[in-house]
PDB file of C-alpha atoms in Angstrom:
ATOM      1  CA  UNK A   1     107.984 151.086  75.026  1.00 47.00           C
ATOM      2  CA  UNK A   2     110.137 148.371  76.693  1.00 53.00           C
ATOM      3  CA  UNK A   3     107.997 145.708  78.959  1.00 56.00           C
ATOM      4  CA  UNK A   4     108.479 146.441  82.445  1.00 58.00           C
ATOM      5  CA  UNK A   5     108.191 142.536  83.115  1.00 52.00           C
ATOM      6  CA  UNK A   6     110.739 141.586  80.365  1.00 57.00           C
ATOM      7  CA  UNK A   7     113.375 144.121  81.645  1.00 51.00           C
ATOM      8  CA  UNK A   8     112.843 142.774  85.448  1.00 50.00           C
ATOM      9  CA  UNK A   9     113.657 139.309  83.776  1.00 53.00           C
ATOM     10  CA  UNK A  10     116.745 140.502  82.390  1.00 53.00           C
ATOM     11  CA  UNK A  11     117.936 142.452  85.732  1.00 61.00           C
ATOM     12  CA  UNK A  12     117.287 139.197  87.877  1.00 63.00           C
ATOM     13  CA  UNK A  13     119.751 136.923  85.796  1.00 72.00           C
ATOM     14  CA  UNK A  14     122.533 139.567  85.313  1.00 70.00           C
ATOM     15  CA  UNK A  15     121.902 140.255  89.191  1.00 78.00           C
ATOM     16  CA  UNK A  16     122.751 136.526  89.868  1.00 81.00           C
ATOM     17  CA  UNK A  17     125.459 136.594  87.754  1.00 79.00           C
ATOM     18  CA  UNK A  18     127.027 139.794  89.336  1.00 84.00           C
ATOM     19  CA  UNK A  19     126.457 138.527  93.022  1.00 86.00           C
ATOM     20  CA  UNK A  20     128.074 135.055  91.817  1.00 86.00           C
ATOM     21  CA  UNK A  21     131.037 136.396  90.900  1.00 87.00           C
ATOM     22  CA  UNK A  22     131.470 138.255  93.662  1.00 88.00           C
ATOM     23  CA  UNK A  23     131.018 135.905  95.952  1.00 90.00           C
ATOM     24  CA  UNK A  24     133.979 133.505  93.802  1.00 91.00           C
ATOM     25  CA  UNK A  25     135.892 136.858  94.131  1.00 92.00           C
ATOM     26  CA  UNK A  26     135.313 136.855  97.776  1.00 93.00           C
ATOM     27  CA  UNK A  27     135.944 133.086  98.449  1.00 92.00           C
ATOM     28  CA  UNK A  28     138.609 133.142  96.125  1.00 93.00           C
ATOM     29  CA  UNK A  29     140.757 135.585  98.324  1.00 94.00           C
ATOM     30  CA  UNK A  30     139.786 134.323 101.084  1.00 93.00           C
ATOM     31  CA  UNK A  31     140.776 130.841  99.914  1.00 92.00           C
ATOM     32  CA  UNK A  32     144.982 132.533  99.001  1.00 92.00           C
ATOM     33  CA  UNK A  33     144.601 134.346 102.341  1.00 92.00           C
ATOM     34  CA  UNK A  34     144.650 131.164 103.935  1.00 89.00           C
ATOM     35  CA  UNK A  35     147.071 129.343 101.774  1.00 90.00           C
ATOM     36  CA  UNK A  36     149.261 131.859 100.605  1.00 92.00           C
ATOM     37  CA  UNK A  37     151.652 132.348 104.172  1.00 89.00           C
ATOM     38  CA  UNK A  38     152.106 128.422 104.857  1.00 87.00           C
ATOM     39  CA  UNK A  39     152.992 128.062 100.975  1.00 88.00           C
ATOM     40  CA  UNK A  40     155.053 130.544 101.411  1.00 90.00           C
ATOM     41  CA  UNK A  41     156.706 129.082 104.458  1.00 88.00           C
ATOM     42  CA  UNK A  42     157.274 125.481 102.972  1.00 87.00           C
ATOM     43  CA  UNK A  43     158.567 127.047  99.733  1.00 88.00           C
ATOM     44  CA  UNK A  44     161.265 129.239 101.493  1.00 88.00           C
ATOM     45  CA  UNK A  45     162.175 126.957 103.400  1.00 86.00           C
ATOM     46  CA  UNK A  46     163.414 124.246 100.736  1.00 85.00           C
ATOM     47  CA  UNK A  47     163.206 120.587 100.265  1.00 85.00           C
ATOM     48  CA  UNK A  48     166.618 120.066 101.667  1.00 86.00           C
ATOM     49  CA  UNK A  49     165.646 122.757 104.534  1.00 85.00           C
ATOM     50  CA  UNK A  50     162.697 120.268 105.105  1.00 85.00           C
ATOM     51  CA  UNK A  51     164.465 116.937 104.695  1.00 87.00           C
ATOM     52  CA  UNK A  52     167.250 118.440 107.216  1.00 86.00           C
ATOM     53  CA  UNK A  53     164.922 119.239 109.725  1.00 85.00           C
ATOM     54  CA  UNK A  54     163.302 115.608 109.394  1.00 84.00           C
ATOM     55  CA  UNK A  55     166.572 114.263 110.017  1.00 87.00           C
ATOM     56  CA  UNK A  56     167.511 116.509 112.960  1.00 88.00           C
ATOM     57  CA  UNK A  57     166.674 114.845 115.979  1.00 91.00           C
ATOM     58  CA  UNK A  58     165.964 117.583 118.266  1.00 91.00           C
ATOM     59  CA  UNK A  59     163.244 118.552 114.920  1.00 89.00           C
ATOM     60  CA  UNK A  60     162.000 114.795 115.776  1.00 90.00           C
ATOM     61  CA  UNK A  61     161.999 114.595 119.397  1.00 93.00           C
ATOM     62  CA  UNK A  62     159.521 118.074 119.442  1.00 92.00           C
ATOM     63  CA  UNK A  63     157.428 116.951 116.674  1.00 89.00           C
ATOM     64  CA  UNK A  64     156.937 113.693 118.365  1.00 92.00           C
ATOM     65  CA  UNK A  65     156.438 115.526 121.508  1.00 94.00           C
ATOM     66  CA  UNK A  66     153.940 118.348 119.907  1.00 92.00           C
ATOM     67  CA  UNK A  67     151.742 115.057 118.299  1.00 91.00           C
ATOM     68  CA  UNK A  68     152.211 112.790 121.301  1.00 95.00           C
ATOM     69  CA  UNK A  69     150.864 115.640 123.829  1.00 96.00           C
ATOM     70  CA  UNK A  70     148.450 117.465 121.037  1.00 94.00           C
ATOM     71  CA  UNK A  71     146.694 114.043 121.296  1.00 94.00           C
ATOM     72  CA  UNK A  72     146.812 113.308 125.100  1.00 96.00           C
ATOM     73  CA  UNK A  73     145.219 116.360 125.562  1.00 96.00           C
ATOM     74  CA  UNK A  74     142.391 115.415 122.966  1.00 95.00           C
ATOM     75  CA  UNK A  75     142.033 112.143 124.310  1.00 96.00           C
ATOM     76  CA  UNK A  76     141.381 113.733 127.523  1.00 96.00           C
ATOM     77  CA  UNK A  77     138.701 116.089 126.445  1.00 96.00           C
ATOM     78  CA  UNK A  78     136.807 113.590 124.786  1.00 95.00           C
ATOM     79  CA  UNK A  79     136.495 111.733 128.179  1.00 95.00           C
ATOM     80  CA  UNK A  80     135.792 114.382 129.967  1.00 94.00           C
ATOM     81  CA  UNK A  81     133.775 116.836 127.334  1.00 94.00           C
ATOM     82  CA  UNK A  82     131.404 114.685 126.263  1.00 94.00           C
ATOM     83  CA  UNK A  83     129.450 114.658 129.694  1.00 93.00           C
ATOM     84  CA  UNK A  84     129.699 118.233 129.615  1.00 93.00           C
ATOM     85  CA  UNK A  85     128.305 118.916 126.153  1.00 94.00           C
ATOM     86  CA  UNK A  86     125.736 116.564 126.647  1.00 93.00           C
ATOM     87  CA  UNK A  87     124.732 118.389 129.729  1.00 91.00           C
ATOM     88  CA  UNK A  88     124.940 121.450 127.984  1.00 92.00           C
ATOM     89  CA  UNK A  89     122.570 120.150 124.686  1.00 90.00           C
ATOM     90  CA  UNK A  90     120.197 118.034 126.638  1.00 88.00           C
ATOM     91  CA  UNK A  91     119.567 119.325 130.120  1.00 85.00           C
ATOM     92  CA  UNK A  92     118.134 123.170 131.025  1.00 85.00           C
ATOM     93  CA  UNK A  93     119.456 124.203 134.475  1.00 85.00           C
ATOM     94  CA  UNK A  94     119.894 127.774 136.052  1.00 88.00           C
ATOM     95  CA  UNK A  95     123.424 129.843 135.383  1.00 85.00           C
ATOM     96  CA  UNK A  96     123.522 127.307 131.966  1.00 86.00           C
ATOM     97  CA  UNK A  97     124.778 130.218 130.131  1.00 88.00           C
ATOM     98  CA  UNK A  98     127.128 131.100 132.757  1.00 91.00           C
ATOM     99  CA  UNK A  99     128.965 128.133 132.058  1.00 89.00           C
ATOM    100  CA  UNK A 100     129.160 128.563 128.651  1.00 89.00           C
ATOM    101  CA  UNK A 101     130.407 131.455 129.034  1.00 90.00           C
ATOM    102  CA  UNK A 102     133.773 130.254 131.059  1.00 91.00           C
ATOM    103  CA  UNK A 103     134.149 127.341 128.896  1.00 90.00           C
ATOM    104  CA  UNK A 104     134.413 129.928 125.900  1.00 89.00           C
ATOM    105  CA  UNK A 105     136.563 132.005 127.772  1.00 91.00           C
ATOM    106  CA  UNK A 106     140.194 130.233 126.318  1.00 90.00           C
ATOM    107  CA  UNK A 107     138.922 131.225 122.679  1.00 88.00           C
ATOM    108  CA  UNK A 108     139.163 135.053 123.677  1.00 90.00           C
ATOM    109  CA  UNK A 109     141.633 135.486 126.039  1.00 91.00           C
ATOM    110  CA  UNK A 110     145.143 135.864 124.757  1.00 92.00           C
ATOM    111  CA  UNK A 111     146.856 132.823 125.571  1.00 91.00           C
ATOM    112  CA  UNK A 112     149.949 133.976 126.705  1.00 92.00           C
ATOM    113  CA  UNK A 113     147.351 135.439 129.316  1.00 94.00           C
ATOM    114  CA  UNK A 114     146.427 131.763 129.883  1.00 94.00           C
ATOM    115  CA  UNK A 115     150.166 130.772 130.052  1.00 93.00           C
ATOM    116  CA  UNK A 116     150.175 133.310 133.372  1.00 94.00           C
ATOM    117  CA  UNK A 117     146.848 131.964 134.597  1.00 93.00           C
ATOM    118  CA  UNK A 118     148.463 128.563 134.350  1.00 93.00           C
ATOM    119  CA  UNK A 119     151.730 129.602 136.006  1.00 91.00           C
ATOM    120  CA  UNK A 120     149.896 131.040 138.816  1.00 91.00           C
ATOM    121  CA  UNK A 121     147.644 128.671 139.574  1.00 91.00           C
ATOM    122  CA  UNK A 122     149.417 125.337 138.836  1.00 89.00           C
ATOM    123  CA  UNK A 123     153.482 126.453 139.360  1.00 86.00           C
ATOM    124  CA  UNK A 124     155.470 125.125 141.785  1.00 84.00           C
ATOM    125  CA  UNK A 125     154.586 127.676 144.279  1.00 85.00           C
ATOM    126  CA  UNK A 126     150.463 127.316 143.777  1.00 87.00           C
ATOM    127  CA  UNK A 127     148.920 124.918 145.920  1.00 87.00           C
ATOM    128  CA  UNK A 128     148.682 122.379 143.322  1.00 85.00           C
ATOM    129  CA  UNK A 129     152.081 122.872 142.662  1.00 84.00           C
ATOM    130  CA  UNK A 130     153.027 122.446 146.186  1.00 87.00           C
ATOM    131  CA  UNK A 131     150.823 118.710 146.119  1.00 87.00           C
ATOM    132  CA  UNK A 132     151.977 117.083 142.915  1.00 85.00           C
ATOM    133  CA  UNK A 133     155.928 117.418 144.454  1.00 84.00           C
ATOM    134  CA  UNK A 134     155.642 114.790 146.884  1.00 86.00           C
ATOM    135  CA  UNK A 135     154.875 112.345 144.137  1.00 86.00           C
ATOM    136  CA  UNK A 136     157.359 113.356 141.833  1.00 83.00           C
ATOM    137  CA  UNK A 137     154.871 115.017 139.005  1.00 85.00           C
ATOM    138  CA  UNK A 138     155.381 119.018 137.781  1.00 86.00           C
ATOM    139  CA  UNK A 139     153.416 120.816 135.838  1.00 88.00           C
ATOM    140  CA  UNK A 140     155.644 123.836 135.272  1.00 90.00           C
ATOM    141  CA  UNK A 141     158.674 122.797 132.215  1.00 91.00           C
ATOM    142  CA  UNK A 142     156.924 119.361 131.364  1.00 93.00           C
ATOM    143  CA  UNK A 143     155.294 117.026 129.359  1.00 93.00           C
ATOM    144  CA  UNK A 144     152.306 117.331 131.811  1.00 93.00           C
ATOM    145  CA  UNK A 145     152.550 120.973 131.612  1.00 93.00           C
ATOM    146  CA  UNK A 146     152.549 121.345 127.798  1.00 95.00           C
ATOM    147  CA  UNK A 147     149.478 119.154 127.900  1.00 96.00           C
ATOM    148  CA  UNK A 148     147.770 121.004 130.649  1.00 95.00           C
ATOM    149  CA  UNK A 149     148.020 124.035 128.277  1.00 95.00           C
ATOM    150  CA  UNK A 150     146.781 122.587 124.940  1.00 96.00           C
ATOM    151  CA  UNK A 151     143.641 121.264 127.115  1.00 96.00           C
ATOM    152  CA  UNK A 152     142.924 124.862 128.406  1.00 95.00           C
ATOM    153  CA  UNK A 153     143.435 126.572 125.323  1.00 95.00           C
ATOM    154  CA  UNK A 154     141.965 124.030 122.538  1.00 94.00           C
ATOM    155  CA  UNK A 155     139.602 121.951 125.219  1.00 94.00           C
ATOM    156  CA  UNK A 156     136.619 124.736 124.334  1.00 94.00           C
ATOM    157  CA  UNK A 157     136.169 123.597 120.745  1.00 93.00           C
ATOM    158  CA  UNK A 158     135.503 119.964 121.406  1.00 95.00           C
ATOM    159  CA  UNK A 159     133.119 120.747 124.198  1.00 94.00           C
ATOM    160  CA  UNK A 160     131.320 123.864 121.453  1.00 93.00           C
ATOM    161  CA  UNK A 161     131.383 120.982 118.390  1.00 93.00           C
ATOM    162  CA  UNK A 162     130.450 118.295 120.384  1.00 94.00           C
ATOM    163  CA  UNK A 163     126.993 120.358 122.008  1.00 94.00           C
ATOM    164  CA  UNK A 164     125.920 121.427 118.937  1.00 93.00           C
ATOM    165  CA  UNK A 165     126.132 117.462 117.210  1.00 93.00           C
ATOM    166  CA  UNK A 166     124.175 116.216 120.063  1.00 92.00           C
ATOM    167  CA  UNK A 167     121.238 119.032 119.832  1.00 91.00           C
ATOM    168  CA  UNK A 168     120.951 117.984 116.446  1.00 92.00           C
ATOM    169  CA  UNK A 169     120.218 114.110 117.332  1.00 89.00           C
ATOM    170  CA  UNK A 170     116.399 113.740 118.023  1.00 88.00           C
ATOM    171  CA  UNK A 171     116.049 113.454 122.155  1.00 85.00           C
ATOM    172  CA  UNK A 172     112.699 111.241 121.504  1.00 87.00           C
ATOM    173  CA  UNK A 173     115.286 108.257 120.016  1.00 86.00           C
ATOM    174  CA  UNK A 174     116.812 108.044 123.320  1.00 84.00           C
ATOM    175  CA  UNK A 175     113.581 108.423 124.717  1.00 83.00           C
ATOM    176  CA  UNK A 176     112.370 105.482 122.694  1.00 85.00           C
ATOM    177  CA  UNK A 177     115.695 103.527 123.849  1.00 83.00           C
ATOM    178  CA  UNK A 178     115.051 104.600 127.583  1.00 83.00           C
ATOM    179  CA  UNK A 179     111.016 102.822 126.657  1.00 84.00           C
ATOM    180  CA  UNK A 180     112.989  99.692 125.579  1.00 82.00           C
ATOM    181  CA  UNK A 181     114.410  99.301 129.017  1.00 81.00           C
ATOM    182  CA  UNK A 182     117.787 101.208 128.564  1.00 79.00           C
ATOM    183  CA  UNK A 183     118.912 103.577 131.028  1.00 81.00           C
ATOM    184  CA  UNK A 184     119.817 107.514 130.167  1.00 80.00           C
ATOM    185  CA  UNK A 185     123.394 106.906 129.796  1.00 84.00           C
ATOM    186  CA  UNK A 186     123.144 103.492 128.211  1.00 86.00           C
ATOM    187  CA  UNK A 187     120.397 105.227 125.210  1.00 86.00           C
ATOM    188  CA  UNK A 188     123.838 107.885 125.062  1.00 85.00           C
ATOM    189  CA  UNK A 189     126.153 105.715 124.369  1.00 86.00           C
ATOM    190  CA  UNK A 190     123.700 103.180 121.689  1.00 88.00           C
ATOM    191  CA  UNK A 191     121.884 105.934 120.576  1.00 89.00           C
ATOM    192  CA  UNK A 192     123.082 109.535 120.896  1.00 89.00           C
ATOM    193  CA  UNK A 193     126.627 109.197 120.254  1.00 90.00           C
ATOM    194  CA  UNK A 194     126.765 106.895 116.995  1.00 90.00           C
ATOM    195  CA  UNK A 195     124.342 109.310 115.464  1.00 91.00           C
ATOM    196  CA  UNK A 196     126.313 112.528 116.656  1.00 91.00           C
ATOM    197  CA  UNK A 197     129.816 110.410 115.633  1.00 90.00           C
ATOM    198  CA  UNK A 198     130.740 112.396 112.697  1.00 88.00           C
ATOM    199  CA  UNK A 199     130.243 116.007 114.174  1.00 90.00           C
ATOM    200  CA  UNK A 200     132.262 114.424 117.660  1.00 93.00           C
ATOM    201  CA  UNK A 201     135.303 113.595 115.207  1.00 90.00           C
ATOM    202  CA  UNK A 202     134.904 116.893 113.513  1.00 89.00           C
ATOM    203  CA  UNK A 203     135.116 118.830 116.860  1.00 92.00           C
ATOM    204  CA  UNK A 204     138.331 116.238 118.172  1.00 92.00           C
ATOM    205  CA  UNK A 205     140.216 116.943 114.871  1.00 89.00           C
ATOM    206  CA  UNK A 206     139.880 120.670 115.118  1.00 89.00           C
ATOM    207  CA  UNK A 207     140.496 120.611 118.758  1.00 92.00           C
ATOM    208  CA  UNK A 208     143.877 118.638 118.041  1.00 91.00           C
ATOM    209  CA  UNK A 209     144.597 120.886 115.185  1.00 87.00           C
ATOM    210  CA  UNK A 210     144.813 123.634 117.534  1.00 90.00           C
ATOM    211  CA  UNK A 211     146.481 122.067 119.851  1.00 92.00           C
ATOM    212  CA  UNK A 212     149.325 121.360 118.297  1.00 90.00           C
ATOM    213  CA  UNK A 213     149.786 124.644 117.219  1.00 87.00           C
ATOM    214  CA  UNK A 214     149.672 125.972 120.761  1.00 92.00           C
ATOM    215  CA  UNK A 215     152.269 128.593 121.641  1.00 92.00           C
ATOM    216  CA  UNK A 216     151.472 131.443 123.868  1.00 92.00           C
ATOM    217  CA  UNK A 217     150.427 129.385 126.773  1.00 93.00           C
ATOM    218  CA  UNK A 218     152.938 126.659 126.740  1.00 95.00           C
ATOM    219  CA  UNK A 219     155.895 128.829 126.206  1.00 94.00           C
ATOM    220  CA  UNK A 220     154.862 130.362 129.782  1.00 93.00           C
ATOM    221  CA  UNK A 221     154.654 127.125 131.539  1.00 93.00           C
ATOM    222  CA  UNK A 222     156.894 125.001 129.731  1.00 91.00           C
ATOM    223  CA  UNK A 223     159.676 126.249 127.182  1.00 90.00           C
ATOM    224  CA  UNK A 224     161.566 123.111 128.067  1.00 89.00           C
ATOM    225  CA  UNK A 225     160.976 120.416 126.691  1.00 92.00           C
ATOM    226  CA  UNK A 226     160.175 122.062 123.646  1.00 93.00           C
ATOM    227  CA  UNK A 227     157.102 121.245 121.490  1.00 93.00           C
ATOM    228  CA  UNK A 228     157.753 122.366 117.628  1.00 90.00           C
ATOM    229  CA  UNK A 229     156.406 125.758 117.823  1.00 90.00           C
ATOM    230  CA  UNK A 230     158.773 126.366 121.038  1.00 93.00           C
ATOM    231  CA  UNK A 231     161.852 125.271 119.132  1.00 92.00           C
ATOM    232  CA  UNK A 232     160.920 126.910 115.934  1.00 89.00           C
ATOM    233  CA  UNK A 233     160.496 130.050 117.705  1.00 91.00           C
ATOM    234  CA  UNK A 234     163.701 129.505 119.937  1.00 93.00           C
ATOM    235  CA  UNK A 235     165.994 129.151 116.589  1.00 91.00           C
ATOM    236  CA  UNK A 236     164.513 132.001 115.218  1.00 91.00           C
ATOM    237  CA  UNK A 237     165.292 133.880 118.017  1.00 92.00           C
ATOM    238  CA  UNK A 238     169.143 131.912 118.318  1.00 91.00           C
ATOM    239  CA  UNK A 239     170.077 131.977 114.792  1.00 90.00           C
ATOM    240  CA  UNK A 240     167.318 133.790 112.685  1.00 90.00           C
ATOM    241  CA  UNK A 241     164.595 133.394 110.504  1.00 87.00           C
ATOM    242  CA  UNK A 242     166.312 130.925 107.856  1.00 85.00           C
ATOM    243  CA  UNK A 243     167.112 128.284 110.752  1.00 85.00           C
ATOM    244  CA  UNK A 244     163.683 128.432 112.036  1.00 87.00           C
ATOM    245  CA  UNK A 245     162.371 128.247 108.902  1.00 87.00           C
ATOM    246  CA  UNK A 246     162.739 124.337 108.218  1.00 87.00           C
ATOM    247  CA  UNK A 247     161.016 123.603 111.463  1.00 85.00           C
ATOM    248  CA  UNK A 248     158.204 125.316 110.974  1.00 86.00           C
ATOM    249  CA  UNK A 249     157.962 123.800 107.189  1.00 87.00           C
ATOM    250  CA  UNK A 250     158.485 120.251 108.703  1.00 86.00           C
ATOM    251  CA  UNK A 251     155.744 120.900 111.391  1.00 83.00           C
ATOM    252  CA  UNK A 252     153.597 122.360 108.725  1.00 85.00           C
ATOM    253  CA  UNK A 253     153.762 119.204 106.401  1.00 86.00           C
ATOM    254  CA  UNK A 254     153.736 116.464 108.992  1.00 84.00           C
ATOM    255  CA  UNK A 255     150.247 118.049 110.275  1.00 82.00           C
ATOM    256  CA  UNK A 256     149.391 118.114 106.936  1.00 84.00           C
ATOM    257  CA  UNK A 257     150.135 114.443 106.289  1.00 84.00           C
ATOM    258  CA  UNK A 258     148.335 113.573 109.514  1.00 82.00           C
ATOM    259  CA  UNK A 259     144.989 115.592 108.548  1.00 81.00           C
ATOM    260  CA  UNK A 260     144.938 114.439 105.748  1.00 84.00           C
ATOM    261  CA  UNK A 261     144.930 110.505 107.105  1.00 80.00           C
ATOM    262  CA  UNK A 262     142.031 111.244 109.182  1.00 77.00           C
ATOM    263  CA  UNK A 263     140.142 112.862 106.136  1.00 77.00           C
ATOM    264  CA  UNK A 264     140.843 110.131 103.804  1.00 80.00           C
ATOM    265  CA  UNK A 265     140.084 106.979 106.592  1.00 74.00           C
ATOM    266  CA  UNK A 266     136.655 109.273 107.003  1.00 70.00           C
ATOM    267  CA  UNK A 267     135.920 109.079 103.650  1.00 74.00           C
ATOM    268  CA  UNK A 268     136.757 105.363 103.288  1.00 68.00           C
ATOM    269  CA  UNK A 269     134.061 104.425 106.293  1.00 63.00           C
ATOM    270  CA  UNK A 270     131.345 106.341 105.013  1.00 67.00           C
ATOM    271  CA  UNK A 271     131.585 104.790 101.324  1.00 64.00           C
TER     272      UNK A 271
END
């Protein structure tokens, strides 16, 4: 008669086995899910589609646009979202959750939704609108506009990233630096923030990730000038898929290039 102890020490290995291949299997798919379309794109569209594009200047002029305004907007967030997350990670007040709420509410509304909210509120007939004329700005078909609608739309995940790296610095080191004379915001910017740098750069490079892949909302408020998803999708719709093609492949590889700067100079500092 088999050992009931010897056979539950066979089932526990081949269990492990079995659930660690599915999970590869899992991962693994997951993994050519991902990849799989943007290959895809870059390999249809050629290496002389690609170098053609790079060479076009209207390709340039919105890729340079799409970066220059992708990181504007990110710049601006950081200014303006780190006092917010820290709020939101360091300080209980009534109707907190509330506010988290609306600050998650770009991530789940469709943003050609946001493009309308944007229109409404911030066109040339909307109040604001109506005070930036006299001065010469516009929101609606601009620079200002596109950037307006990358912060709205990718804004949310810097503020999300950069509450959850503060919670996870220890509050009693900035009360230690507060013991040492420093004030709250000077223990911040010594204390918190150095220690919380690496989740802060985390939640800037995703938020300019998706910001310069914004479409739904600044096609709304701005089609002209066009960013690189604006033209891409305004060939396609001129001259078909095999002239929008290259666009979308150079877009896809300068990003690329640029992500993969900012992983490698990470990598560099921290050795």
């Amino acid at each position: 008669m088999d050992d009931p102890a010897t056979a539950v020490a066979v089932t526990r290995p081949l269990s492990r086995v079995l659930l660690t291949a599915v999970a590869t299997l899992c991962g693994s798919l997951l993994v050519l899910v991902l990849v799989l379309p943007v290959g895809t794109l870059v390999s249809a569209a050629g290496v002389s589609g690609v170098a053609a594009a790079l060479v076009d200047r209207d390709v340039l002029r919105s890729i340079l646009l799409t970066l220059l305004t992708a990181t504007a907007a990110t710049l601006l967030a950081i200014v303006g979202g780190i006092p917010v997350a820290y709020l939101l990670a360091r300080v209980p007040f009534r109707g907190r959750s509330v506010v988290e709420a609306l600050l998650e509410l770009p991530l789940v509304i469709p943003h050609p939704v946001i493009g309308m909210a944007l229109l409404l509120s911030m066109g040339r007939q909307s109040v604001a609108g109506r005070s930036l004329a006299p001065v010469g700005l516009a929101i609606v078909n601009s620079p200002l506009g596109i950037v307006v609608a990358m912060l709205v739309v990718s804004a949310p995940l810097f503020i999300l990233g950069a509450r959850e790296s503060i919670a996870r610095v220890d509050a009693r080191l900035e009360a230690v630096a507060r013991t040492l004379g420093d004030d709250r915001w000077r223990a911040v910017r010594r204390v918190t923030l150095p220690l919380a740098r690496n989740g802060l750069v985390n939640a800037g490079t995703a938020m300019w990730a998706r910001a310069t892949s914004e479409f739904g909302a600044i096609v709304l408020i701005a089609y002209h000038p066009k960013v690189a998803s604006v033209l891409a999708y305004d060939r396609y719709l001129t001259y078909g898929l095999s002239s929008a093609l290259p666009v979308a492949a150079a877009l896809v590889l300068v990003a690329m290039l640029i992500l993969l700067v900012v992983r490698v100079t990470r990598r560099v500092e921290r050795t």
